[in-house]
Short mmCIF file of C-alpha atoms and ligand atoms in Angstrom, two decimals:
data_model
loop_
_atom_site.label_atom_id
_atom_site.label_comp_id
_atom_site.label_asym_id
_atom_site.label_seq_id
_atom_site.Cartn_x
_atom_site.Cartn_y
_atom_site.Cartn_z
CA MET S 954 25.61 20.54 42.91
CA ILE S 955 27.52 19.64 39.59
CA PRO S 956 25.52 21.34 36.82
CA LYS S 957 23.91 19.67 33.50
CA MET S 958 25.41 19.49 30.15
CA PRO S 959 24.06 20.78 27.52
CA ARG S 960 24.69 17.90 25.77
CA GLU S 961 20.15 17.49 24.51
CA ARG S 962 21.19 15.64 20.77
CA ASN S 963 22.45 12.96 23.24
CA SER S 964 19.81 12.79 25.86
CA LYS S 965 18.04 9.69 24.68
CA HIS S 966 21.20 7.73 23.73
CA ILE S 967 22.29 8.58 27.37
CA LYS S 968 19.20 7.47 28.90
CA ASN S 969 18.70 4.55 27.43
CA LEU S 970 22.26 3.35 28.14
CA SER S 971 22.50 4.31 31.25
CA SER S 972 19.04 2.06 32.52
CA ILE S 973 21.41 -0.85 30.29
CA LEU S 974 23.95 -0.28 32.52
CA GLU S 975 22.34 0.05 35.66
CA LYS S 976 20.96 -3.39 35.02
CA VAL S 977 24.25 -5.40 33.87
CA PRO S 978 26.07 -7.96 35.76
CA ALA S 979 29.61 -7.94 34.49
CA ALA S 980 30.90 -6.35 30.93
CA ALA S 981 33.74 -5.62 28.85
CA LEU S 982 35.19 -2.90 27.89
CA PHE S 983 37.24 -2.69 24.68
CA SER S 984 39.86 0.34 23.52
CA HIS S 985 42.00 0.68 19.90
CA VAL S 986 45.41 -0.72 19.08
CA SER S 987 47.81 2.13 20.28
CA PRO S 988 45.88 3.06 22.30
CA ASP S 989 45.98 7.26 22.84
CA GLY S 990 45.09 9.30 26.52
CA ASP S 991 41.17 9.11 24.87
CA SER S 992 40.81 5.61 24.63
CA LEU S 993 42.77 4.00 27.94
CA GLY S 994 41.34 7.17 29.53
CA SER S 995 37.43 7.05 28.51
CA MET S 996 37.19 2.88 29.20
CA LEU S 997 38.88 3.34 32.23
CA ALA S 998 36.78 6.11 33.56
CA LEU S 999 33.98 3.73 32.35
CA GLY S 1000 35.25 0.80 33.52
CA LEU S 1001 36.03 2.41 37.36
CA ALA S 1002 32.49 3.99 37.51
CA LEU S 1003 30.84 1.01 36.87
CA GLU S 1004 32.67 -1.43 39.31
CA SER S 1005 31.86 1.48 42.24
CA LEU S 1006 28.40 0.11 41.33
CA GLY S 1007 29.54 -3.53 42.07
CA LYS S 1008 30.16 -4.43 38.77
CA LYS S 1009 32.30 -7.26 37.08
CA ILE S 1010 34.06 -5.58 34.32
CA TYR S 1011 37.18 -6.82 32.46
CA TYR S 1012 39.11 -4.72 29.99
CA TYR S 1013 40.94 -5.22 27.13
CA ASN S 1014 43.29 -3.67 24.60
CA ALA S 1015 45.76 -5.24 22.06
CA GLY S 1016 48.72 -3.23 23.85
CA PRO S 1017 50.98 -2.53 24.43
CA ILE S 1018 50.49 0.11 27.01
CA PRO S 1019 52.20 3.54 26.20
CA GLU S 1020 55.04 4.88 28.95
CA ASN S 1021 53.22 8.02 29.24
CA LEU S 1022 49.82 6.41 29.86
CA LYS S 1023 51.09 3.81 32.36
CA PHE S 1024 49.71 6.40 35.37
CA LEU S 1025 46.51 6.13 34.46
CA PRO S 1026 44.23 5.05 37.83
CA GLY S 1027 42.65 1.86 36.57
CA VAL S 1028 46.12 1.07 34.16
CA ASP S 1029 46.96 -2.16 35.81
CA ASN S 1030 43.35 -4.05 35.29
CA ILE S 1031 43.71 -3.42 31.36
CA SER S 1032 44.61 -6.66 29.60
CA ASN S 1033 46.03 -8.03 25.93
CA LEU S 1034 44.75 -11.24 26.51
CA TRP S 1035 41.45 -11.49 25.41
CA PRO S 1036 39.02 -13.21 27.83
CA GLU S 1037 38.09 -16.28 28.27
CA GLU S 1038 34.35 -16.16 28.97
CA LEU S 1039 32.86 -12.77 27.72
CA PRO S 1040 29.66 -11.61 29.14
CA GLU S 1041 26.71 -10.62 27.64
CA VAL S 1042 27.35 -6.83 27.44
CA LEU S 1043 30.67 -6.08 25.39
CA ILE S 1044 31.52 -2.19 25.09
CA PHE S 1045 33.47 -0.55 22.59
CA ILE S 1046 34.88 2.75 23.52
CA ASP S 1047 36.47 5.40 20.55
CA CYS S 1048 36.85 2.58 18.24
CA ALA S 1049 35.17 3.72 14.74
CA GLU S 1050 35.13 -0.10 13.75
CA ALA S 1051 35.12 -3.25 16.09
CA GLU S 1052 38.45 -4.36 14.09
CA ARG S 1053 39.94 -1.80 15.44
CA ALA S 1054 39.85 -3.16 19.15
CA HIS S 1055 40.86 -5.98 17.85
CA SER S 1056 42.09 -8.12 13.85
CA THR S 1057 39.71 -10.84 14.64
CA ILE S 1058 36.33 -9.77 15.08
CA ASN S 1059 34.22 -10.27 13.05
CA SER S 1060 30.32 -9.83 11.99
CA GLU S 1061 29.88 -13.63 13.37
CA PHE S 1062 31.43 -12.56 16.64
CA LEU S 1063 29.30 -9.48 16.64
CA LYS S 1064 25.92 -11.22 16.23
CA HIS S 1065 26.43 -12.69 19.49
CA LYS S 1066 26.47 -10.38 22.32
CA GLN S 1067 25.07 -7.22 22.46
CA ILE S 1068 27.15 -4.51 21.86
CA ILE S 1069 27.21 -0.90 22.98
CA ASN S 1070 29.73 1.76 20.78
CA ILE S 1071 30.70 4.19 22.43
CA ASP S 1072 32.96 6.52 19.72
CA HIS S 1073 33.11 9.90 18.15
CA HIS S 1074 34.82 9.33 15.14
CA VAL S 1075 32.58 10.52 12.16
CA SER S 1076 34.17 7.50 10.08
CA ASN S 1077 32.47 5.18 12.67
CA SER S 1078 30.60 2.42 11.20
CA LYS S 1079 27.89 1.43 13.71
CA PHE S 1080 28.80 -1.94 14.36
CA GLY S 1081 27.32 -2.32 17.21
CA THR S 1082 23.92 -3.04 17.95
CA ILE S 1083 23.80 0.07 20.11
CA ASN S 1084 25.50 3.01 18.41
CA TRP S 1085 25.96 5.81 20.30
CA VAL S 1086 28.25 8.33 17.84
CA ASP S 1087 28.66 12.04 18.47
CA PRO S 1088 31.41 13.41 16.52
CA LYS S 1089 30.35 16.69 17.58
CA ALA S 1090 32.27 15.79 21.10
CA ALA S 1091 35.84 16.25 20.79
CA ALA S 1092 37.06 13.26 22.73
CA THR S 1093 34.82 10.33 23.63
CA GLY S 1094 35.56 11.22 27.34
CA GLU S 1095 33.64 13.56 26.89
CA MET S 1096 30.52 11.15 25.75
CA VAL S 1097 31.35 9.18 29.15
CA TYR S 1098 31.45 12.02 31.31
CA SER S 1099 27.19 12.64 30.32
CA LEU S 1100 26.89 9.55 31.15
CA LEU S 1101 27.87 9.15 34.53
CA GLU S 1102 26.48 12.19 35.59
CA LYS S 1103 23.29 11.14 33.64
CA MET S 1104 23.61 7.85 36.40
CA GLY S 1105 24.27 9.87 38.81
CA VAL S 1106 28.23 8.21 39.71
CA PRO S 1107 30.33 10.25 41.50
CA ILE S 1108 33.39 11.94 39.55
CA SER S 1109 35.86 10.16 41.90
CA TYR S 1110 39.62 11.57 41.35
CA ASP S 1111 40.90 8.67 39.45
CA ILE S 1112 37.67 9.05 37.21
CA ALA S 1113 38.42 12.26 36.94
CA VAL S 1114 42.23 11.78 36.27
CA ASN S 1115 40.98 9.03 33.42
CA LEU S 1116 39.11 11.70 31.84
CA TYR S 1117 40.59 14.99 31.64
CA THR S 1118 43.51 13.09 30.17
CA ALA S 1119 41.32 11.81 27.42
CA ILE S 1120 39.83 15.44 27.02
CA ILE S 1121 43.58 17.26 26.62
CA THR S 1122 45.09 14.33 24.31
CA ASP S 1123 41.71 14.71 22.14
CA THR S 1124 41.74 18.37 21.72
CA GLY S 1125 46.02 19.20 22.38
CA ARG S 1126 45.27 20.97 25.46
CA PHE S 1127 42.26 22.58 24.70
CA SER S 1128 43.12 24.07 20.96
CA TYR S 1129 42.50 22.26 18.13
CA SER S 1130 39.00 23.38 16.55
CA ASN S 1131 37.36 20.29 18.14
CA THR S 1132 37.51 21.83 21.07
CA THR S 1133 34.15 23.95 22.00
CA PRO S 1134 32.70 24.95 25.22
CA ASP S 1135 31.92 21.47 27.07
CA SER S 1136 35.16 20.42 26.83
CA PHE S 1137 35.49 23.39 29.02
CA LYS S 1138 32.63 22.92 31.41
CA ILE S 1139 33.75 18.95 31.53
CA ALA S 1140 37.11 19.45 32.72
CA ALA S 1141 36.22 22.25 34.76
CA GLN S 1142 33.97 19.66 36.60
CA LEU S 1143 36.81 17.43 36.75
CA VAL S 1144 39.80 19.65 38.03
CA LYS S 1145 37.21 20.85 40.91
CA THR S 1146 38.33 17.03 42.06
CA GLY S 1147 41.58 18.22 43.10
CA ILE S 1148 43.97 16.23 39.75
CA ASP S 1149 47.25 17.28 39.94
CA LEU S 1150 47.11 19.86 36.60
CA ALA S 1151 50.13 20.78 36.13
CA GLY S 1152 51.35 16.66 36.58
CA ILE S 1153 48.98 14.79 34.02
CA ASN S 1154 49.83 18.35 31.24
CA HIS S 1155 53.61 17.60 31.98
CA ILE S 1156 53.62 12.99 31.66
CA ILE S 1157 51.47 14.06 28.69
CA PHE S 1158 52.53 16.58 26.81
CA GLU S 1159 55.83 17.87 27.88
CA ARG S 1160 58.16 14.59 29.25
CA LYS S 1161 60.04 12.98 26.98
CA THR S 1162 62.62 9.86 26.73
CA LEU S 1163 65.58 10.59 25.28
CA PRO S 1164 64.80 7.83 22.72
CA GLN S 1165 61.59 10.29 21.59
CA ILE S 1166 64.61 13.13 20.62
CA LYS S 1167 66.66 10.78 19.02
CA LEU S 1168 63.24 10.45 17.02
CA LEU S 1169 62.06 13.65 16.85
CA ARG S 1170 65.34 14.88 15.34
CA LYS S 1171 65.46 11.78 12.94
CA ALA S 1172 62.36 13.27 12.05
CA LEU S 1173 62.74 16.05 11.54
CA SER S 1174 65.60 15.45 9.24
CA ASN S 1175 63.99 13.36 7.45
CA LEU S 1176 60.68 16.04 6.46
CA GLU S 1177 60.17 17.52 3.22
CA LEU S 1178 57.52 19.24 2.10
CA LEU S 1179 55.70 19.90 -1.59
CA HIS S 1180 53.66 21.88 -3.36
CA ASN S 1181 54.88 25.55 -2.72
CA ASN S 1182 54.81 23.76 0.97
CA SER S 1183 50.90 22.75 0.99
CA ILE S 1184 51.94 19.41 2.19
CA ALA S 1185 54.22 18.11 5.10
CA VAL S 1186 55.91 14.76 4.41
CA ILE S 1187 57.32 12.97 7.60
CA VAL S 1188 58.87 8.79 6.48
CA LEU S 1189 60.20 7.15 9.30
CA SER S 1190 61.91 3.43 8.74
CA ARG S 1191 62.18 0.23 10.51
CA HIS S 1192 65.70 1.59 10.50
CA ASP S 1193 64.54 4.74 11.75
CA PHE S 1194 63.52 3.02 14.86
CA LEU S 1195 66.17 0.76 15.36
CA ASP S 1196 68.74 3.40 14.81
CA THR S 1197 67.11 5.73 17.74
CA GLY S 1198 66.40 3.30 20.15
CA ALA S 1199 62.80 4.48 20.21
CA ASP S 1200 59.18 1.89 20.17
CA GLU S 1201 57.36 2.82 17.36
CA ASN S 1202 54.19 4.30 20.00
CA LEU S 1203 56.79 7.13 20.37
CA SER S 1204 56.06 8.96 17.44
CA GLU S 1205 52.76 9.76 18.28
CA GLY S 1206 52.51 14.14 18.24
CA LEU S 1207 55.58 14.46 15.71
CA VAL S 1208 53.19 14.48 12.57
CA ASN S 1209 52.64 18.58 14.84
CA TYR S 1210 55.95 18.93 13.72
CA ALA S 1211 54.34 18.81 9.85
CA ARG S 1212 51.49 20.43 10.23
CA SER S 1213 52.88 23.22 12.93
CA ILE S 1214 54.57 24.83 9.36
CA GLU S 1215 53.04 28.09 7.89
CA GLN S 1216 51.48 27.34 4.26
CA VAL S 1217 50.79 23.42 5.26
CA GLU S 1218 47.64 22.04 4.43
CA ALA S 1219 48.09 18.30 4.39
CA ALA S 1220 50.66 16.89 7.06
CA VAL S 1221 51.12 13.31 6.70
CA LEU S 1222 53.43 11.07 9.38
CA ILE S 1223 54.07 7.78 7.88
CA LYS S 1224 56.23 4.99 9.66
CA GLU S 1225 56.93 1.17 8.76
CA LEU S 1226 56.26 -1.11 11.41
CA GLU S 1227 57.24 -4.00 9.73
CA ASP S 1228 58.02 -4.78 5.61
CA ASN S 1229 54.70 -4.50 4.03
CA GLU S 1230 52.92 -3.41 6.99
CA ILE S 1231 52.67 1.01 6.87
CA LYS S 1232 51.10 3.04 9.11
CA VAL S 1233 49.71 7.01 7.96
CA SER S 1234 48.64 9.94 10.65
CA PHE S 1235 47.30 12.41 8.38
CA ARG S 1236 46.60 16.00 9.61
CA SER S 1237 45.54 18.97 8.19
CA ASN S 1238 44.94 22.36 9.12
CA SER S 1239 42.28 24.48 7.59
CA TRP S 1240 39.97 23.05 5.07
CA LEU S 1241 41.03 19.22 3.90
CA ASP S 1242 39.20 16.70 5.00
CA VAL S 1243 41.60 14.36 5.67
CA ASN S 1244 38.97 11.49 7.09
CA GLN S 1245 38.31 11.22 3.32
CA VAL S 1246 41.42 10.50 2.45
CA ALA S 1247 42.13 7.82 5.25
CA SER S 1248 39.09 6.21 4.10
CA ARG S 1249 40.44 5.90 0.42
CA PHE S 1250 42.84 3.28 2.11
CA GLY S 1251 40.65 1.76 4.68
CA GLY S 1252 41.16 4.08 7.71
CA GLY S 1253 38.88 6.91 8.43
CA GLY S 1254 39.16 8.83 11.59
CA HIS S 1255 38.25 12.22 12.06
CA VAL S 1256 37.70 15.49 9.48
CA ARG S 1257 41.90 17.46 11.08
CA ALA S 1258 43.08 14.41 12.06
CA SER S 1259 42.74 10.67 10.75
CA GLY S 1260 44.69 7.89 10.14
CA CYS S 1261 45.31 4.01 8.23
CA THR S 1262 47.10 1.08 7.83
CA ILE S 1263 48.95 0.37 3.81
CA TYR S 1264 49.38 -3.13 3.62
CA ARG S 1265 52.39 -2.42 1.26
CA PRO S 1266 56.53 -1.96 0.66
CA LEU S 1267 57.19 1.61 2.09
CA LYS S 1268 58.42 3.33 -1.32
CA GLU S 1269 55.22 1.96 -2.21
CA ALA S 1270 52.61 3.49 0.30
CA VAL S 1271 54.37 6.81 0.44
CA LYS S 1272 54.01 7.58 -2.98
CA GLU S 1273 50.19 6.24 -2.58
CA VAL S 1274 49.99 8.48 0.43
CA ILE S 1275 50.99 11.31 -1.63
CA THR S 1276 48.98 11.34 -5.25
CA ALA S 1277 45.79 10.76 -2.84
CA LEU S 1278 47.17 13.63 -0.77
CA GLU S 1279 47.52 15.69 -4.35
CA GLU S 1280 44.27 14.71 -5.58
CA ALA S 1281 42.34 15.37 -2.64
CA LEU S 1282 43.92 19.07 -2.52
CA ASN S 1283 43.40 19.60 -6.37
CA ILE S 1284 39.79 18.03 -6.48
CA GLU S 1285 39.25 19.95 -3.40
CA ARG S 1286 40.71 23.27 -4.89
CA ASN S 1287 38.48 22.58 -7.82
CA ASN S 1288 35.71 22.54 -6.01
P1 5GP I 1738 46.38 8.96 14.89
O1 5GP I 1738 47.48 9.07 13.70
O2 5GP I 1738 46.77 9.49 16.01
O3 5GP I 1738 47.33 7.56 14.72
O4 5GP I 1738 45.18 9.21 14.37
C1 5GP I 1738 44.49 9.93 14.29
C2 5GP I 1738 42.82 9.59 14.59
O5 5GP I 1738 42.67 8.62 13.50
C3 5GP I 1738 42.26 8.80 16.07
O6 5GP I 1738 41.49 9.80 15.85
C4 5GP I 1738 42.83 7.16 15.50
O7 5GP I 1738 41.69 7.36 16.15
C5 5GP I 1738 42.05 7.29 14.10
N1 5GP I 1738 42.60 6.94 13.22
C6 5GP I 1738 44.50 5.85 13.20
N2 5GP I 1738 44.44 4.95 12.31
C7 5GP I 1738 43.22 4.62 12.38
C8 5GP I 1738 42.92 3.55 11.60
O8 5GP I 1738 43.56 2.71 10.88
N3 5GP I 1738 41.20 3.52 10.32
C9 5GP I 1738 40.42 4.32 11.42
N4 5GP I 1738 38.76 3.91 11.54
N5 5GP I 1738 41.02 4.94 11.97
C10 5GP I 1738 41.91 5.55 12.45
MN1 MN I 1739 39.09 9.85 20.54
#
C-alpha cells in the first residue's frame, strides 16, 4: 500500500487531468530542447504509464538526446520528427513556454488542440488549455508521480527509473534549495521498486567522457570573478568546443563550479552555440532571483536556476549578461 502524498494544493488539477487522460485514446508528449533528466524522465514516465493503459503515445524532443540520458527506459521511442498526424491531446512536460519544445509552435497552432501544460517553472506562460504549474515541485517528475498515483497506475521499474532520474537531476541529488519532504517521500516509493540507485547516480553525476573533462579544464581556465568575487563567469566559445571535441550538451553542470566558489552569489555560463546564438545558464546561491535576470533576455526558469538564448555576437552577449547581473545585484542590495 503506497501512502498518499501531501499534495492538496494540486488535487483539483490531478483529479481533472486523471479523468481526462483515462478517456483519451492517444496523446503526443513534448519535452524541451537541450533536454535534461527531468524533461525526458517525466515525459517517458507519463508516456509509459499511459501506454500501460492501452493508449497510443507519441514522444517528441527536438534532440539530440544527451549520451548520459540514453539509458532511460523507453528513450528509443522519442522522435525528433514532428508527429505527422497529431492526436487531439498534446501534453507539454517541463516546458515553461510551448516554444521550448519547438520553435515553430505559435498561438495559431495551439488553438486547434487540447493542450495540457504540466510544469514547475515559476516563469511558465500558461500557454495550455489546461495549465498545471506547481513551482513548489522540485521536479516535474514529482508532479507526474502524483498524477500516476491518482490514476492508480502501478509504478513499474521502468517508470521508477525515469522518475528517480527526473528528481535527482532537478534537486542535484536532494541538495538544492528546491528539495522538499515530498522529494524524499516520492523517491522512497520509487526506490522500493528495486532501481539501481548507485548506477543511475553514477551515470547522471559522475561518469564523464574524456572530451567532457577537457571541456571542464577549459571552463575552469576561462573562469573569471568580478566585483569582489560576487559574480563568477565562464565563457565557452565555438573554438573551445571544437578544441576539446566536446558536444555543446556536455557542458551540463559546469556552471556549478562557478557557483561553488565561496562568496559567489551569481554564476553564469555563456556558451557560443553558433555565430549570434549564445546560450546562457544563470545560477544563484542564496538570494538573487535569476529567473528575473533571464526574463530580461526572453528566457526564464527558476529563482536559483534559469536560462536564455541571446541572438547577438558572443562579446556583446557577454557584456549584456554581466551588466544585467551587476544591475540585479545592485538593485536587490539597495532594496
Ligand atoms: P540550464 O541552465 O540548465 O539550461 O537551465 C536552467 C533552468 O532554466 C531549467 O529549468 C531550464 O528549463 C530553464 N531554462 C533554460 N533556458 C531557458 C530558456 O531559454 N527559456 C526558459 N523559459 N527557460 C530556460
Ligand atoms: Mn524541471
